[in-house]
Amino acid sequence: MFTCFGIGVVTRLLGGVVTLEHPEDTGPAEIALTAAGRADELFGILDPRFQAYTAHKEGTAAVPPGATLLAWNDACPVQAYRAGTGLWATQFHPEPTADAFVARMRVYREAGYFDADAFDEVSAQVRTATVEQPTLLLRSFAARAVAA
């Protein structure tokens, strides 16, 4: 399971392209599953549309050769994909709670992911969003890994 920066690393390793053409704002974003995502053993447990935290300057332009697109949104055409039967990658962040995401925002406050002067406003958006589905994805992945 590769997330955020990890999707860029694994995309390049698999022969794909990462560009600066698909940045996303910091905070909650709506993610949509593809038909393949709805049928996927991990992603299939998620709602067809769900909220997740995003914050990135670059993104995968298209899934790498042989990979299957699982999720997307208007800002970033590749939010998640599967390669083979045991590798998943997400652009969005499935791991943090709202508090953990805000703590991360403090670390990156001056790094250009969001307007540093808008920290309180962006933090409020993060804290009031309903972001529950991505943790189900991680639980599903962990259960699969333990069973293997």
PDB file of C-alpha atoms in Angstrom:
ATOM      1  CA  MET A   1       0.000   0.000   0.000  1.00  0.00           C
ATOM      2  CA  PHE A   2       1.648   3.186  -1.229  1.00  0.00           C
ATOM      3  CA  THR A   3       0.091   6.540  -0.282  1.00  0.00           C
ATOM      4  CA  CYS A   4       0.732  10.192  -1.177  1.00  0.00           C
ATOM      5  CA  PHE A   5       4.472  10.485  -1.897  1.00  0.00           C
ATOM      6  CA  GLY A   6       4.532   6.692  -2.250  1.00  0.00           C
ATOM      7  CA  ILE A   7       2.235   6.715  -5.275  1.00  0.00           C
ATOM      8  CA  GLY A   8       4.767   8.896  -7.077  1.00  0.00           C
ATOM      9  CA  VAL A   9       7.620   6.542  -6.231  1.00  0.00           C
ATOM     10  CA  VAL A  10       5.820   3.370  -7.275  1.00  0.00           C
ATOM     11  CA  THR A  11       4.325   5.017 -10.377  1.00  0.00           C
ATOM     12  CA  ARG A  12       7.808   5.880 -11.613  1.00  0.00           C
ATOM     13  CA  LEU A  13       9.093   2.386 -10.771  1.00  0.00           C
ATOM     14  CA  LEU A  14       6.235   0.879 -12.800  1.00  0.00           C
ATOM     15  CA  GLY A  15       6.983   3.077 -15.815  1.00  0.00           C
ATOM     16  CA  GLY A  16       4.308   5.708 -15.250  1.00  0.00           C
ATOM     17  CA  VAL A  17       4.535   9.490 -15.296  1.00  0.00           C
ATOM     18  CA  VAL A  18       4.168  11.897 -12.372  1.00  0.00           C
ATOM     19  CA  THR A  19       3.546  15.555 -13.247  1.00  0.00           C
ATOM     20  CA  LEU A  20       2.853  18.906 -11.642  1.00  0.00           C
ATOM     21  CA  GLU A  21      -0.350  19.176 -13.713  1.00  0.00           C
ATOM     22  CA  HIS A  22      -2.664  17.701 -11.057  1.00  0.00           C
ATOM     23  CA  PRO A  23      -2.120  19.426  -7.705  1.00  0.00           C
ATOM     24  CA  GLU A  24      -4.848  19.395  -5.073  1.00  0.00           C
ATOM     25  CA  ASP A  25      -5.691  21.736  -2.274  1.00  0.00           C
ATOM     26  CA  THR A  26      -4.986  20.765   1.300  1.00  0.00           C
ATOM     27  CA  GLY A  27      -8.064  19.428   3.064  1.00  0.00           C
ATOM     28  CA  PRO A  28     -11.033  17.190   2.387  1.00  0.00           C
ATOM     29  CA  ALA A  29     -11.785  16.226  -1.206  1.00  0.00           C
ATOM     30  CA  GLU A  30     -14.432  14.042  -2.803  1.00  0.00           C
ATOM     31  CA  ILE A  31     -13.055  10.858  -4.334  1.00  0.00           C
ATOM     32  CA  ALA A  32     -15.024   8.704  -6.798  1.00  0.00           C
ATOM     33  CA  LEU A  33     -14.514   5.006  -7.390  1.00  0.00           C
ATOM     34  CA  THR A  34     -14.411   3.627 -10.912  1.00  0.00           C
ATOM     35  CA  ALA A  35     -16.308   0.441 -11.812  1.00  0.00           C
ATOM     36  CA  ALA A  36     -13.055  -1.456 -11.224  1.00  0.00           C
ATOM     37  CA  GLY A  37     -12.734   0.260  -7.848  1.00  0.00           C
ATOM     38  CA  ARG A  38     -16.225  -0.792  -6.842  1.00  0.00           C
ATOM     39  CA  ALA A  39     -15.313  -4.399  -7.765  1.00  0.00           C
ATOM     40  CA  ASP A  40     -11.857  -4.340  -6.135  1.00  0.00           C
ATOM     41  CA  GLU A  41     -11.327  -6.523  -3.054  1.00  0.00           C
ATOM     42  CA  LEU A  42     -10.044  -3.577  -0.998  1.00  0.00           C
ATOM     43  CA  PHE A  43     -11.772  -0.555  -2.494  1.00  0.00           C
ATOM     44  CA  GLY A  44     -15.078  -2.332  -3.031  1.00  0.00           C
ATOM     45  CA  ILE A  45     -15.982  -1.884   0.646  1.00  0.00           C
ATOM     46  CA  LEU A  46     -15.960   1.908   0.265  1.00  0.00           C
ATOM     47  CA  ASP A  47     -18.873   4.092  -0.749  1.00  0.00           C
ATOM     48  CA  PRO A  48     -18.792   4.918  -4.480  1.00  0.00           C
ATOM     49  CA  ARG A  49     -18.052   8.539  -3.500  1.00  0.00           C
ATOM     50  CA  PHE A  50     -16.311   9.444  -0.266  1.00  0.00           C
ATOM     51  CA  GLN A  51     -14.289  12.174   1.400  1.00  0.00           C
ATOM     52  CA  ALA A  52     -10.538  11.859   1.939  1.00  0.00           C
ATOM     53  CA  TYR A  53      -7.737  14.233   2.862  1.00  0.00           C
ATOM     54  CA  THR A  54      -5.493  15.482   0.081  1.00  0.00           C
ATOM     55  CA  ALA A  55      -2.480  17.771  -0.080  1.00  0.00           C
ATOM     56  CA  HIS A  56      -0.103  17.470  -2.967  1.00  0.00           C
ATOM     57  CA  LYS A  57       1.657  19.448  -5.649  1.00  0.00           C
ATOM     58  CA  GLU A  58       2.139  16.619  -8.122  1.00  0.00           C
ATOM     59  CA  GLY A  59       0.124  13.628  -9.263  1.00  0.00           C
ATOM     60  CA  THR A  60       0.141  10.602 -11.479  1.00  0.00           C
ATOM     61  CA  ALA A  61      -0.864  11.606 -15.013  1.00  0.00           C
ATOM     62  CA  ALA A  62      -2.252   8.161 -15.914  1.00  0.00           C
ATOM     63  CA  VAL A  63      -2.038   4.727 -14.366  1.00  0.00           C
ATOM     64  CA  PRO A  64       1.239   2.932 -15.118  1.00  0.00           C
ATOM     65  CA  PRO A  65       1.243   0.242 -17.823  1.00  0.00           C
ATOM     66  CA  GLY A  66      -0.816  -2.750 -16.723  1.00  0.00           C
ATOM     67  CA  ALA A  67      -2.320  -1.019 -13.660  1.00  0.00           C
ATOM     68  CA  THR A  68      -6.054  -0.549 -13.058  1.00  0.00           C
ATOM     69  CA  LEU A  69      -7.566   2.809 -12.145  1.00  0.00           C
ATOM     70  CA  LEU A  70      -9.651   2.478  -8.970  1.00  0.00           C
ATOM     71  CA  ALA A  71     -10.468   6.066  -7.978  1.00  0.00           C
ATOM     72  CA  TRP A  72     -10.298   9.607  -9.347  1.00  0.00           C
ATOM     73  CA  ASN A  73     -11.629  13.129  -8.948  1.00  0.00           C
ATOM     74  CA  ASP A  74     -11.797  16.240 -11.112  1.00  0.00           C
ATOM     75  CA  ALA A  75      -8.553  17.717  -9.775  1.00  0.00           C
ATOM     76  CA  CYS A  76      -6.487  14.533  -9.940  1.00  0.00           C
ATOM     77  CA  PRO A  77      -7.354  11.853 -12.522  1.00  0.00           C
ATOM     78  CA  VAL A  78      -5.497   9.112 -10.628  1.00  0.00           C
ATOM     79  CA  GLN A  79      -6.477   8.995  -6.974  1.00  0.00           C
ATOM     80  CA  ALA A  80      -5.858   5.250  -6.653  1.00  0.00           C
ATOM     81  CA  TYR A  81      -4.840   2.230  -8.674  1.00  0.00           C
ATOM     82  CA  ARG A  82      -3.977  -1.434  -8.325  1.00  0.00           C
ATOM     83  CA  ALA A  83      -1.032  -3.106 -10.022  1.00  0.00           C
ATOM     84  CA  GLY A  84      -1.181  -6.878 -10.168  1.00  0.00           C
ATOM     85  CA  THR A  85      -2.915  -8.633  -7.295  1.00  0.00           C
ATOM     86  CA  GLY A  86      -1.104  -7.187  -4.306  1.00  0.00           C
ATOM     87  CA  LEU A  87      -0.074  -3.572  -4.892  1.00  0.00           C
ATOM     88  CA  TRP A  88      -2.370  -0.607  -4.265  1.00  0.00           C
ATOM     89  CA  ALA A  89      -1.483   3.071  -4.426  1.00  0.00           C
ATOM     90  CA  THR A  90      -3.446   6.152  -3.362  1.00  0.00           C
ATOM     91  CA  GLN A  91      -2.831   9.832  -3.986  1.00  0.00           C
ATOM     92  CA  PHE A  92      -5.183  10.739  -1.147  1.00  0.00           C
ATOM     93  CA  HIS A  93      -4.287  10.130   2.482  1.00  0.00           C
ATOM     94  CA  PRO A  94      -6.128   7.117   3.953  1.00  0.00           C
ATOM     95  CA  GLU A  95      -4.188   7.163   7.219  1.00  0.00           C
ATOM     96  CA  PRO A  96      -4.707  10.365   9.227  1.00  0.00           C
ATOM     97  CA  THR A  97      -7.387  11.446  11.621  1.00  0.00           C
ATOM     98  CA  ALA A  98      -8.415  15.107  11.453  1.00  0.00           C
ATOM     99  CA  ASP A  99      -6.086  15.906  14.357  1.00  0.00           C
ATOM    100  CA  ALA A 100      -3.168  14.092  12.717  1.00  0.00           C
ATOM    101  CA  PHE A 101      -3.789  15.872   9.420  1.00  0.00           C
ATOM    102  CA  VAL A 102      -3.835  19.283  11.125  1.00  0.00           C
ATOM    103  CA  ALA A 103      -0.597  18.379  12.918  1.00  0.00           C
ATOM    104  CA  ARG A 104       0.929  17.542   9.539  1.00  0.00           C
ATOM    105  CA  MET A 105      -0.321  20.884   8.213  1.00  0.00           C
ATOM    106  CA  ARG A 106       1.630  22.641  10.963  1.00  0.00           C
ATOM    107  CA  VAL A 107       4.831  20.940   9.802  1.00  0.00           C
ATOM    108  CA  TYR A 108       4.210  21.880   6.157  1.00  0.00           C
ATOM    109  CA  ARG A 109       2.661  25.291   6.833  1.00  0.00           C
ATOM    110  CA  GLU A 110       5.358  27.217   4.950  1.00  0.00           C
ATOM    111  CA  ALA A 111       5.949  24.599   2.219  1.00  0.00           C
ATOM    112  CA  GLY A 112       3.423  25.941  -0.296  1.00  0.00           C
ATOM    113  CA  TYR A 113       0.731  23.278   0.030  1.00  0.00           C
ATOM    114  CA  PHE A 114      -1.720  25.939   1.208  1.00  0.00           C
ATOM    115  CA  ASP A 115      -1.682  29.637   2.055  1.00  0.00           C
ATOM    116  CA  ALA A 116       0.041  29.773   5.446  1.00  0.00           C
ATOM    117  CA  ASP A 117      -2.179  32.712   6.438  1.00  0.00           C
ATOM    118  CA  ALA A 118      -5.239  30.511   5.855  1.00  0.00           C
ATOM    119  CA  PHE A 119      -4.093  27.844   8.333  1.00  0.00           C
ATOM    120  CA  ASP A 120      -7.032  28.366  10.714  1.00  0.00           C
ATOM    121  CA  GLU A 121      -9.588  28.284   7.883  1.00  0.00           C
ATOM    122  CA  VAL A 122      -8.125  25.148   6.271  1.00  0.00           C
ATOM    123  CA  SER A 123      -7.805  23.471   9.687  1.00  0.00           C
ATOM    124  CA  ALA A 124     -11.488  24.184  10.355  1.00  0.00           C
ATOM    125  CA  GLN A 125     -12.433  22.573   7.032  1.00  0.00           C
ATOM    126  CA  VAL A 126     -10.381  19.506   7.930  1.00  0.00           C
ATOM    127  CA  ARG A 127     -11.902  19.238  11.408  1.00  0.00           C
ATOM    128  CA  THR A 128     -15.516  19.607  10.233  1.00  0.00           C
ATOM    129  CA  ALA A 129     -15.290  17.200   7.281  1.00  0.00           C
ATOM    130  CA  THR A 130     -16.698  13.696   7.505  1.00  0.00           C
ATOM    131  CA  VAL A 131     -13.718  11.542   6.555  1.00  0.00           C
ATOM    132  CA  GLU A 132     -14.432   7.965   7.618  1.00  0.00           C
ATOM    133  CA  GLN A 133     -14.141   5.761   4.543  1.00  0.00           C
ATOM    134  CA  PRO A 134     -10.347   5.836   4.043  1.00  0.00           C
ATOM    135  CA  THR A 135      -9.678   4.165   7.406  1.00  0.00           C
ATOM    136  CA  LEU A 136     -11.860   1.253   6.255  1.00  0.00           C
ATOM    137  CA  LEU A 137      -9.470   0.852   3.353  1.00  0.00           C
ATOM    138  CA  LEU A 138      -6.499   0.586   5.681  1.00  0.00           C
ATOM    139  CA  ARG A 139      -8.271  -1.899   7.948  1.00  0.00           C
ATOM    140  CA  SER A 140      -9.123  -4.028   4.926  1.00  0.00           C
ATOM    141  CA  PHE A 141      -5.525  -3.910   3.705  1.00  0.00           C
ATOM    142  CA  ALA A 142      -4.188  -4.813   7.158  1.00  0.00           C
ATOM    143  CA  ALA A 143      -6.573  -7.763   7.445  1.00  0.00           C
ATOM    144  CA  ARG A 144      -5.516  -8.984   4.009  1.00  0.00           C
ATOM    145  CA  ALA A 145      -1.815  -8.653   4.922  1.00  0.00           C
ATOM    146  CA  VAL A 146      -2.253 -10.535   8.212  1.00  0.00           C
ATOM    147  CA  ALA A 147      -4.138 -13.343   6.466  1.00  0.00           C
ATOM    148  CA  ALA A 148      -1.428 -13.752   3.809  1.00  0.00           C
TER     149      ALA A 148
END
